[in-house]
Coordinates of C-alpha atoms and ligand atoms in Angstrom, one line a residue:
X1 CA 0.0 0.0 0.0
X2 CA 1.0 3.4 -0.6
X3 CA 1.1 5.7 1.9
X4 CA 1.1 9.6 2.7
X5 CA 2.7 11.9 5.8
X6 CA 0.9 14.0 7.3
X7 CA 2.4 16.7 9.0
X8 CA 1.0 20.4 11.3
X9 CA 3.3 22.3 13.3
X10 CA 2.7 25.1 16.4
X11 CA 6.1 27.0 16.0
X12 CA 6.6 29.2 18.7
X13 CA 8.3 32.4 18.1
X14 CA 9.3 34.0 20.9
X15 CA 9.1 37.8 20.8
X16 CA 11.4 40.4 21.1
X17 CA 10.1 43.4 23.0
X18 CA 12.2 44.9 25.8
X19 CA 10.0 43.6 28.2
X20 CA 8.1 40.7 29.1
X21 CA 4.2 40.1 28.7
X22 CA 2.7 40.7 31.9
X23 CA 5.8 43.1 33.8
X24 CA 8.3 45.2 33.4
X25 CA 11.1 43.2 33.7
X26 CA 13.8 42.6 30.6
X27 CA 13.4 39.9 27.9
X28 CA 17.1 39.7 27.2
X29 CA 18.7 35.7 26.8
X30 CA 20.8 34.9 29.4
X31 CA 21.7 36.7 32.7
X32 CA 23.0 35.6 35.7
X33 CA 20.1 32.8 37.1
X34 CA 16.9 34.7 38.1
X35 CA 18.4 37.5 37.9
X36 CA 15.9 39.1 35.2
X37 CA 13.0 38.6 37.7
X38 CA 9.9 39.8 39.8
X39 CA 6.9 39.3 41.9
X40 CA 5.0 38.8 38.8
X41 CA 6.7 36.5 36.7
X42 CA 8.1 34.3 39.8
X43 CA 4.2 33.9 40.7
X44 CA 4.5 35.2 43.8
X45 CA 0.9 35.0 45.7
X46 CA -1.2 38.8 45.6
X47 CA 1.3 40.0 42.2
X48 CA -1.4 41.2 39.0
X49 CA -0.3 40.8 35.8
X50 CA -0.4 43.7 33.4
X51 CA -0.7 43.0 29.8
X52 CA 2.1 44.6 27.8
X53 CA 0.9 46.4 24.8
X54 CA 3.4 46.0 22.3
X55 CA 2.6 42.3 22.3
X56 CA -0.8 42.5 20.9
X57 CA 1.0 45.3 18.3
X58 CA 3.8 41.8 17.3
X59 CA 0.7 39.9 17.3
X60 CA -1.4 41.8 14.8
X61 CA 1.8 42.5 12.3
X62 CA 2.4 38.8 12.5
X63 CA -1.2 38.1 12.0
X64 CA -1.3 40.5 9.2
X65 CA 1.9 39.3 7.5
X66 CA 0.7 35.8 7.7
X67 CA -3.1 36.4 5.8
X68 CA -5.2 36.4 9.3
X69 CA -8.7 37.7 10.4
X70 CA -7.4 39.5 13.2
X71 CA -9.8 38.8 16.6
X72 CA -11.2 42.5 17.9
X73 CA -12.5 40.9 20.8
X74 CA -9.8 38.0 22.3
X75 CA -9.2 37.0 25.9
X76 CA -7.1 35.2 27.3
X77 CA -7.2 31.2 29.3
X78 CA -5.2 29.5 31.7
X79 CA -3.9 25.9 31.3
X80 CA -3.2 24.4 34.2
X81 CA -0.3 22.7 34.8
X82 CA 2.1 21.7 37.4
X83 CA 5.7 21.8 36.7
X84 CA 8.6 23.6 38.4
X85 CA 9.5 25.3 35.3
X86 CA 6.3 27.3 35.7
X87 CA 6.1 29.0 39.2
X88 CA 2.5 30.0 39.0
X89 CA 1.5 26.0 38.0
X90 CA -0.7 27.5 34.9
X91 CA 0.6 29.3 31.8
X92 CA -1.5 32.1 30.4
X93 CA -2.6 31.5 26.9
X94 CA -5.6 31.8 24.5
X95 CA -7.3 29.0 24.2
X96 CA -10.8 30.4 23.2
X97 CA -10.5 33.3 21.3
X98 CA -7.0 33.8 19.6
X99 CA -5.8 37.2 18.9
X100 CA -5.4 36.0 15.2
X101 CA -7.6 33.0 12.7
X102 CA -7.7 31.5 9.3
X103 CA -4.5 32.4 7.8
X104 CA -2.4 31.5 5.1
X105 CA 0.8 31.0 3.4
X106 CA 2.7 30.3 0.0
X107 CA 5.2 27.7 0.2
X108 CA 7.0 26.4 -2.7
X109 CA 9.0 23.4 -3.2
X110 CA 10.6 22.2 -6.7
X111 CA 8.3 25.1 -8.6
X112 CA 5.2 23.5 -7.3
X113 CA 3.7 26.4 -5.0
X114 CA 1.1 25.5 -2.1
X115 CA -0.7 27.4 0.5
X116 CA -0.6 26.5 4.1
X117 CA -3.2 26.8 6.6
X118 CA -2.9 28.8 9.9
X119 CA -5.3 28.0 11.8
X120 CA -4.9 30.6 14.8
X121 CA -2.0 32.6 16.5
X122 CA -1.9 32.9 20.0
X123 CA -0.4 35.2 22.5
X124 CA 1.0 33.3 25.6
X125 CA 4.0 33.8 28.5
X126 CA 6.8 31.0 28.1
X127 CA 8.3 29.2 31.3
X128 CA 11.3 28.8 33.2
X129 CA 14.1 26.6 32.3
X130 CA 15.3 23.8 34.4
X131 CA 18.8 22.4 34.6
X132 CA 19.7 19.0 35.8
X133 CA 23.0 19.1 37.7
X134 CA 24.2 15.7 37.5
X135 CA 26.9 16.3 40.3
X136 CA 24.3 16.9 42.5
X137 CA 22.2 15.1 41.2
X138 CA 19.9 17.6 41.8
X139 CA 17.5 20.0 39.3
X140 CA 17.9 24.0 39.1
X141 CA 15.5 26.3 38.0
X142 CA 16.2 29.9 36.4
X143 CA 13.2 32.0 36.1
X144 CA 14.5 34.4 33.9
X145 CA 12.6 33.2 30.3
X146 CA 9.4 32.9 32.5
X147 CA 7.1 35.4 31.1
X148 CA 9.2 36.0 27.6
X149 CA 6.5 36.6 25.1
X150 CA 5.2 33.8 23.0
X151 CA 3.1 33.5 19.7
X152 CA 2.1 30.3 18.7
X153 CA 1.5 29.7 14.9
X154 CA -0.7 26.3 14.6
X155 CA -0.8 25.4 11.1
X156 CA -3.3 23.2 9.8
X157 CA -2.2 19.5 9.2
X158 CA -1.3 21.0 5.1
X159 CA 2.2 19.6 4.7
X160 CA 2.6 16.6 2.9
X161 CA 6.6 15.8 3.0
X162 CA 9.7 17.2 5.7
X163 CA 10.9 19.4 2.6
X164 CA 7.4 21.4 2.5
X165 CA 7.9 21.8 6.1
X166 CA 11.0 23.0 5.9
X167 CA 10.3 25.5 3.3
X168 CA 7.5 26.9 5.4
X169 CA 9.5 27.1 8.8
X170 CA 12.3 29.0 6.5
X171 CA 9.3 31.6 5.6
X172 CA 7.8 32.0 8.8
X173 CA 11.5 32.9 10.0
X174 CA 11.8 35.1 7.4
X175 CA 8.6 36.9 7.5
X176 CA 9.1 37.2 11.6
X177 CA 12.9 38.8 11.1
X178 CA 11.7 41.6 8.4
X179 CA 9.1 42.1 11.0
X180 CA 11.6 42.9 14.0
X181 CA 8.9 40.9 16.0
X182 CA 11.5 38.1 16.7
X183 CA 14.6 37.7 16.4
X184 CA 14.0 33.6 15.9
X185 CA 17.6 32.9 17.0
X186 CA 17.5 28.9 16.7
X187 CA 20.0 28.2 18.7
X188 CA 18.6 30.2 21.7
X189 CA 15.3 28.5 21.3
X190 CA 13.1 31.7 20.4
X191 CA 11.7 29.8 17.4
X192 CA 10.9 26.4 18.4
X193 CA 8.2 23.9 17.0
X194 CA 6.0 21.3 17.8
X195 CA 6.0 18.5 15.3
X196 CA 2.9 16.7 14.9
X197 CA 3.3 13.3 12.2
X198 CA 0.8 10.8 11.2
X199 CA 0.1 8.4 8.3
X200 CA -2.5 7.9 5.5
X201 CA -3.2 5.1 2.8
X202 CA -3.1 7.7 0.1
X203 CA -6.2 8.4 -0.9
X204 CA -7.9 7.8 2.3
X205 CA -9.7 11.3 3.8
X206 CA -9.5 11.1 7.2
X207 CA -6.2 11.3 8.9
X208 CA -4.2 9.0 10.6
X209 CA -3.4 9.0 14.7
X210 CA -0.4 11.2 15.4
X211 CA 2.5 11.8 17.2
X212 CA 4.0 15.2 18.8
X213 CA 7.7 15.7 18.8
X214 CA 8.4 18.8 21.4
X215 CA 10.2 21.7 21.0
X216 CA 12.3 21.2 18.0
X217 CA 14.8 23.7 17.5
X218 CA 16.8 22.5 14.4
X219 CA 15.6 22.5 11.0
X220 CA 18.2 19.3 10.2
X221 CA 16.4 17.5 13.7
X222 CA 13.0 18.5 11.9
X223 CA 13.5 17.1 9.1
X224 CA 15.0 13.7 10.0
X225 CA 12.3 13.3 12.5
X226 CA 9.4 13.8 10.0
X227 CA 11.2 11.1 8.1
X228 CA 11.7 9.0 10.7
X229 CA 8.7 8.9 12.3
X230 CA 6.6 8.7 9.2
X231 CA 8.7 4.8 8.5
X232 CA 8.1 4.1 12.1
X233 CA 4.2 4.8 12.0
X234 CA 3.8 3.0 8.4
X235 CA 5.4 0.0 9.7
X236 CA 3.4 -0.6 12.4
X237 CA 0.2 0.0 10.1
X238 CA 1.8 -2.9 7.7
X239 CA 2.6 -5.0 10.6
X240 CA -1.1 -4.7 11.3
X241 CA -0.8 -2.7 14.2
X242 CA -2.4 0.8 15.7
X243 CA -0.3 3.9 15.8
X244 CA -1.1 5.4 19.4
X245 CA -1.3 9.0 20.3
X246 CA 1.7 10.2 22.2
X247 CA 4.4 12.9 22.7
X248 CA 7.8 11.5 21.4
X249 CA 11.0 12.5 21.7
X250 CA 13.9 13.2 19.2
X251 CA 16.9 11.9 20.1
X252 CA 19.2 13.7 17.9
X253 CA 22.3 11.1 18.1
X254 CA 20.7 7.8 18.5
X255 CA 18.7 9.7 15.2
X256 CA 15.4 7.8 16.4
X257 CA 12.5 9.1 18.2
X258 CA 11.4 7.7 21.6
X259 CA 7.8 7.6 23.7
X260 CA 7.8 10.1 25.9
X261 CA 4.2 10.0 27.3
X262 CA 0.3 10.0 26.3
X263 CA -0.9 12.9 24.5
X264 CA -2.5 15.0 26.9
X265 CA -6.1 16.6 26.3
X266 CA -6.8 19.9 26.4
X267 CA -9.7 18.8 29.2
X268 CA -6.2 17.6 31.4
X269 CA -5.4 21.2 31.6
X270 CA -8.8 22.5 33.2
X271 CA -8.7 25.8 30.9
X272 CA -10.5 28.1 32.3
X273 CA -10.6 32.6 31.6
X274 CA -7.9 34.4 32.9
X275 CA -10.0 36.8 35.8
X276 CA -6.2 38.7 36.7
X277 CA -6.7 40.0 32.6
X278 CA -8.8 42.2 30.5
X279 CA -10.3 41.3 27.3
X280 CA -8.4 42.8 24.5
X281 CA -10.7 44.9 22.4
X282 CA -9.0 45.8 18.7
X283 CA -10.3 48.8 16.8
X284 CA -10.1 48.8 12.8
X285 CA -7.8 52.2 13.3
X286 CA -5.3 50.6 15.4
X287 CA -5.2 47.5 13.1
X288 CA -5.4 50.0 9.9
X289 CA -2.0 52.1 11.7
X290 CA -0.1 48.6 12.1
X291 CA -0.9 47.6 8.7
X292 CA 0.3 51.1 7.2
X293 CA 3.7 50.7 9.1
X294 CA 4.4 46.6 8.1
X295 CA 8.0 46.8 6.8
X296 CA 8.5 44.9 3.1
X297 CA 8.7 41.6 3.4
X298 CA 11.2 39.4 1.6
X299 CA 8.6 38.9 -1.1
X300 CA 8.0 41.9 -2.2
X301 CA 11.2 43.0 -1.9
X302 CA 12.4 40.6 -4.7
X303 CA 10.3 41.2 -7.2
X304 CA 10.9 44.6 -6.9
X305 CA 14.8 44.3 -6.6
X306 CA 14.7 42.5 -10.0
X307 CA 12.0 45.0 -11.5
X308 CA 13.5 48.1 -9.9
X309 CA 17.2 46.8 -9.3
X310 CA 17.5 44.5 -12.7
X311 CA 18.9 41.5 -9.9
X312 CA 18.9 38.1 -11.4
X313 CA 16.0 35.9 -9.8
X314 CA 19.0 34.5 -7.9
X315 CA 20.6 37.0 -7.0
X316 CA 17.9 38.7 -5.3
X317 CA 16.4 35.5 -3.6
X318 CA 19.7 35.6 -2.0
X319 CA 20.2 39.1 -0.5
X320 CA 16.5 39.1 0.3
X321 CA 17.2 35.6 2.6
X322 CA 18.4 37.9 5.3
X323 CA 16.9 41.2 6.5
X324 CA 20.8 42.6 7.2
X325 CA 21.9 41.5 3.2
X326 CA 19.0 43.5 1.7
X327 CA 19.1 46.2 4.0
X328 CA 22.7 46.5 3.7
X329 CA 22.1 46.3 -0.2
X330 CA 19.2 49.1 0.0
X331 CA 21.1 51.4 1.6
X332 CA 24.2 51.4 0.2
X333 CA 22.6 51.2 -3.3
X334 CA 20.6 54.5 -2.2
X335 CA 23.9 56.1 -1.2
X336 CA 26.3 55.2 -4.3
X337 CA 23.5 55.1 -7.0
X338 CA 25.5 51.1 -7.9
X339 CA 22.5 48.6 -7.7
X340 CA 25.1 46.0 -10.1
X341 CA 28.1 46.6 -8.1
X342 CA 26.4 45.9 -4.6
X343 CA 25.0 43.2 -6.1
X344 CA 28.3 41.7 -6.6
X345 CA 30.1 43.1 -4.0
X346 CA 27.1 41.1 -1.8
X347 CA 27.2 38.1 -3.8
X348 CA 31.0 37.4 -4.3
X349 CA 33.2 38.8 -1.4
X350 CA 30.6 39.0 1.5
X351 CA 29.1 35.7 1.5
X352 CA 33.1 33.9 1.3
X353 CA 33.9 36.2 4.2
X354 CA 30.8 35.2 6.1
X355 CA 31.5 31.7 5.5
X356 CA 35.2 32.0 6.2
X357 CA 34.6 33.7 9.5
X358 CA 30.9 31.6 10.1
X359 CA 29.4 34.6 10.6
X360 CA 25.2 35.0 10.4
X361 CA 24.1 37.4 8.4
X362 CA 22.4 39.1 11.9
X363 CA 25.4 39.7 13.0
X364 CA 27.2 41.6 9.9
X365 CA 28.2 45.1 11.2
X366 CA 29.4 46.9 8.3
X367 CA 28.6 50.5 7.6
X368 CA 26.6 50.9 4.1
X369 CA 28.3 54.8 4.1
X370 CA 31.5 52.3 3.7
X371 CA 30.8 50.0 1.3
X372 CA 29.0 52.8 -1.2
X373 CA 32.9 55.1 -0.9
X374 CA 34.7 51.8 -1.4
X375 CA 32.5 51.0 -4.8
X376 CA 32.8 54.4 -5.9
X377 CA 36.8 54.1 -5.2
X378 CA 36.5 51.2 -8.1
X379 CA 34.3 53.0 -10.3
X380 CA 36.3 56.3 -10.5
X381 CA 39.4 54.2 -11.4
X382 CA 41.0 55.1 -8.1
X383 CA 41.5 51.4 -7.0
X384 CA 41.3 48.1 -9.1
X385 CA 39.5 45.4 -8.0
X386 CA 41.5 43.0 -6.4
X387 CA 42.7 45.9 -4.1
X388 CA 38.9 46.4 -3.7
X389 CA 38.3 43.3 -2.3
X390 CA 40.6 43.3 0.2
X391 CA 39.1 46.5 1.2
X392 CA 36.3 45.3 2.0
X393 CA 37.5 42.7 4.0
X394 CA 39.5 45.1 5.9
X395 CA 36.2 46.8 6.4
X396 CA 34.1 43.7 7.2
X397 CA 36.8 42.6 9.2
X398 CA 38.2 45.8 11.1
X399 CA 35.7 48.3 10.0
X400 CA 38.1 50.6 8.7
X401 CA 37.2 53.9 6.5
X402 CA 38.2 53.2 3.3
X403 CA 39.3 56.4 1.5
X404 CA 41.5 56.9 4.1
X405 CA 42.8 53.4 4.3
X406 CA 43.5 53.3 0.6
X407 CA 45.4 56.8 1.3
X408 CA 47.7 55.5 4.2
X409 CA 48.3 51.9 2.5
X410 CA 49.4 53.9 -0.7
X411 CA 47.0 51.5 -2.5
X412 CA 45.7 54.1 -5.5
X413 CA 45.5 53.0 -8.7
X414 CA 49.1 53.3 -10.8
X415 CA 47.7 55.5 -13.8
X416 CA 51.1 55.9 -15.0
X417 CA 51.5 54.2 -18.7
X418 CA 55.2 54.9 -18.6
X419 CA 55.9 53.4 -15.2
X420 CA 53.9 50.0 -16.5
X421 CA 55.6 50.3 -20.1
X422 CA 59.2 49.7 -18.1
X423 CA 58.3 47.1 -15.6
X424 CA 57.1 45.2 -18.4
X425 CA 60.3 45.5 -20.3
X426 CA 62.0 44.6 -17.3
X427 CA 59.2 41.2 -16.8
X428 CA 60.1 40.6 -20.4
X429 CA 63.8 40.6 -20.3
X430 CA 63.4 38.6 -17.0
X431 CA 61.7 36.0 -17.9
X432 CA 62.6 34.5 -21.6
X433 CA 61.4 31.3 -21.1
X434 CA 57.8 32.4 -20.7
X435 CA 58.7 34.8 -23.7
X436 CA 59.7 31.4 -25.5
X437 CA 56.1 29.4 -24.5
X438 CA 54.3 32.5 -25.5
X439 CA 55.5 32.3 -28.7
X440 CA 55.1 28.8 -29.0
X441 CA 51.1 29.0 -28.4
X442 CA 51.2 28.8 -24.4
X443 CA 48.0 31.1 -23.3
X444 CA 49.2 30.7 -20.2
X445 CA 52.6 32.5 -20.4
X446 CA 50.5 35.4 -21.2
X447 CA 48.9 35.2 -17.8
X448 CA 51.9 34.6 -16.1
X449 CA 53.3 37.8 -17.4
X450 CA 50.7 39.7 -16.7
X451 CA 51.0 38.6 -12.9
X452 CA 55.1 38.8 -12.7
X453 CA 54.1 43.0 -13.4
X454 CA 51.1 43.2 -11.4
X455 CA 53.1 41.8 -8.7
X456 CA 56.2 44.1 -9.6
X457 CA 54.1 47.1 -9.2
X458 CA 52.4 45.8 -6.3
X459 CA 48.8 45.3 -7.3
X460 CA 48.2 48.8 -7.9
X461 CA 48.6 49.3 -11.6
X462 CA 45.6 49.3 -13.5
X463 CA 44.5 45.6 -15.0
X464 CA 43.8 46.8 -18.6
X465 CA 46.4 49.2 -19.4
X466 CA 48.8 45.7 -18.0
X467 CA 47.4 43.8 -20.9
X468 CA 47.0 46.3 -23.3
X469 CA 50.6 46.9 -23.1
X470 CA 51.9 44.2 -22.6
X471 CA 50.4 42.1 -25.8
X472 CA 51.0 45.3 -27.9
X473 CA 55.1 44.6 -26.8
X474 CA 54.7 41.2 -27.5
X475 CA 53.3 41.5 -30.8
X476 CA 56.1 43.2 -31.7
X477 CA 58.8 40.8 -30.6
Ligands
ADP1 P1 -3.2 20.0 20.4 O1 -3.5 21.4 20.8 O2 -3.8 19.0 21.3 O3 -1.8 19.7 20.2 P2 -4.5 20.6 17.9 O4 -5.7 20.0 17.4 O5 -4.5 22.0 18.3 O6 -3.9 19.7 19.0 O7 -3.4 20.4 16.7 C1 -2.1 20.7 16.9 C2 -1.4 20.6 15.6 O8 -1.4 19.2 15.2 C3 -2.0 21.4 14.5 O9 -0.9 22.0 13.7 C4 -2.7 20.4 13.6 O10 -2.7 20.7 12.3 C5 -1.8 19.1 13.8 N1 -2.6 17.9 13.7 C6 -3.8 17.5 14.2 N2 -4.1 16.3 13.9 C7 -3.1 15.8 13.1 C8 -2.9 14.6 12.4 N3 -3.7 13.6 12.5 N4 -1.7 14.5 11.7 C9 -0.8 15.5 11.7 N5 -1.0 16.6 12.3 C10 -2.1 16.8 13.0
MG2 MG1 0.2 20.5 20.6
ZN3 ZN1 9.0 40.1 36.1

């Protein structure tokens, strides 16, 4: 039999406003231990929680960004549970009436383009983190992520294959980045999804029993899970067994997923209103004002770099695959008038430096002001272009000015024909055997000669007036 995967995710984002959701105390990762901590997000008895209104703001630009009826009247629940990572033992959510419903978005894998469902987005506090010291063999707690605010996006069960899924976690990413609502750091955990996988004889409508996987926070852990779990479930439905509901874990080096507990209900978590919390009422001008001020998103700033820009479809999928690459194009674009040039300069010599120095693109710091001078440097014939390169790693690097740099270094273009017309003589009396193979049909002499005078006049003299010269001498041999 023939069989398809299933797949719906709740990816939670977590947000990046200074403060947390329901006091005034920072959101920053990291910190000594409970250090970033109050009455209010500790759960100390008699403490009131105060809803922080930039959330809802995050919540409606995601929820616009992502296709959503936006909820003018939504409340919030609280789902009880009691864990030590949660001092308060419930975590307020939504449960009822979700700031934001019935979304969608355009994935696309190997040219075929799909929408996925979003079925709500919900505002909720995240919880502590626990450490197990095994010296002590004892378990800590640090309260200082308790109270971070959450969205959760719950797709609909829409994806069909681990490469759809990945293609739409690498959007939502995306979309929540230009959006400055998160800054979806992986590795820190403030994007982080729930995997939910289950089986179907194709052509069967009604799906199969799943599994949850848990706060994945790697796209490679994703998508070896969805695999792996997707061959586990068939085989038990070929074996003639029943695939049983249950949270699962991934067990990234053993690659295999393991039973972790029954799926709990949402009736085991006695939800019930939130009585410490307003409802939030939405009015269409406040939703109208958030939707005037959404930044581009990566989208529509591709088309319009190849409409506007005349980028290659590749070129701008690229730069637009990071907010800092297309804003660090924009701008110094809007400074040095040199959409080609940035292009390239983007292209070719950032992306080896920020794979030579495994940098992210979030954390490029290099001054557009910069970049424009050291393409107009190239342009005006001042500097060639291998000394522009390492110009702008000296300014990736050690973010250095570069018309002065190029000043101090003495690294201006040599514009003087005479000076290049004797070094060559000097290359050509020096080196007779390449004379000899040039003659004789070697290209390559020609290309060693040109280097033995580039290198004699230390990189500085001007590329074309090297050849030009130096085949007219040649010629005449
Ligand atoms: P819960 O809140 O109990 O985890 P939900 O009904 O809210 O359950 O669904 C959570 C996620 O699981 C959603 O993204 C949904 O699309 C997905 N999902 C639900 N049923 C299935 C299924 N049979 N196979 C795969 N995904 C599913
Ligand atoms: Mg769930
Ligand atoms: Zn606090």
């Amino acid at each position: 039999m023939n069989y398809e995967t299933v797949v719906g995710l709740e990816v939670h984002v977590e947000l990046s406003t200074k403060s947390k959701i329901f006091c005034g105390c920072t959101t920053e990762f990291g910190g000594e231990p409970n250090t970033h901590v109050c009455p209010v997000c500790t759960g100390m008895p008699g403490s009131l929680p105060v809803m922080n209104k930039g959330v809802v703001e995050f919540a409606i630009r995601a929820g616009l960004a992502l296709n959503c009826e936006i909820t003018r009247y939504n409340k919030f629940d609280r789902k009880n549970y009691f864990y030590p990572d949660l001092p308060k033992a419930y975590q307020v959510s939504q449960l009822y009436l979700p700031i934001c419903q019935n979304g969608k978005v355009e994935i696309e894998v190997d040219g075929v383009k799909k929408y996925i469902g979003i079925h709500e987005i919900h505002m909720e506090e995240d919880a502590g983190k626990l450490i197990h010291d095994p010296w002590d063999d004892c378990t800590l707690v640090d309260y200082n992520r308790c109270g971070v605010p959450l969205l959760e996006i719950v797709s609909e069960a829409d994806f069909r294959s681990a490469d759809e899924v990945i293609a739409y976690l690498t959007k939502l990413r995306d979309i929540m980045m230009y959006l400055g609502v998160s800054d979806c750091k992986m590795q820190e955990g403030s994007m982080r999804a729930d995997v939910n996988v289950s089986v179907r004889p194709v052509g069967q409508k009604e799906f199969g029993t799943r599994s949850e996987m848990k706060n994945m926070n790697s796209f490679k852990a994703i998508y070896r899970a969805i695999n792996f779990e997707s061959k586990r479930q068939i085989e038990i439905l070929e074996d003639g067994g029943k695939v049983v509901q249950e949270t699962r874990r991934w067990d990234e080096n053993k690659d295999a997923s393991f039973a972790m507990r029954s799926k709990e209900n949402a009736q085991d978590y006695r939800y019930f209103p939130e009585p410490d919390l307003l409802p939030i009422e939405i009015s269409d001008s406040w939703i109208e004002d958030v939707k005037s001020n959404l930044p581009e998103l990566p989208e529509a700033k591709r088309a319009r770099y190849i409409s506007e820009f005349g980028l290659s479809e590749y070129d701008a999928g690229v730069i637009t695959s990071a907010k800092q690459l297309a804003y660090l194009f924009e701008d110094t674009t809007a400074i040095c008038g040199k959409p080609k040039e940035v292009c390239n300069l983007v292209m070719g010599e950032l992306m080896r430096l920020l794979s030579e120095t495994s940098t992210l693109p979030e954390d490029i710091n290099v001054e557009p002001k910069k970049v424009a001078d050291l393409i107009n440097l190239i342009s005006d014939g001042k500097i060639n272009r291998n000394v522009g390169k390492e110009v702008f790693e000296e300014i990736f690097r050690n973010d250095v000015e570069p018309v002065k740099y190029v000043e101090e270094k003495g690294l201006l273009m040599l514009n003087d024909d005479s000076l290049v017309s004797d070094t060559i003589d000097k290359v050509i009396a020096d080196n007779p055997k390449s004379i000899e193979d040039f003659k004789g049909g070697k290209e390559k002499a020609f290309g060693f000669l040109v280097g033995q005078t580039m290198k004699a006049l230390k990189g500085k003299a001007n590329p074309k007036s090297v050849n030009e010269i130096l085949k007219e001498k040649l010629s005449k041999l």
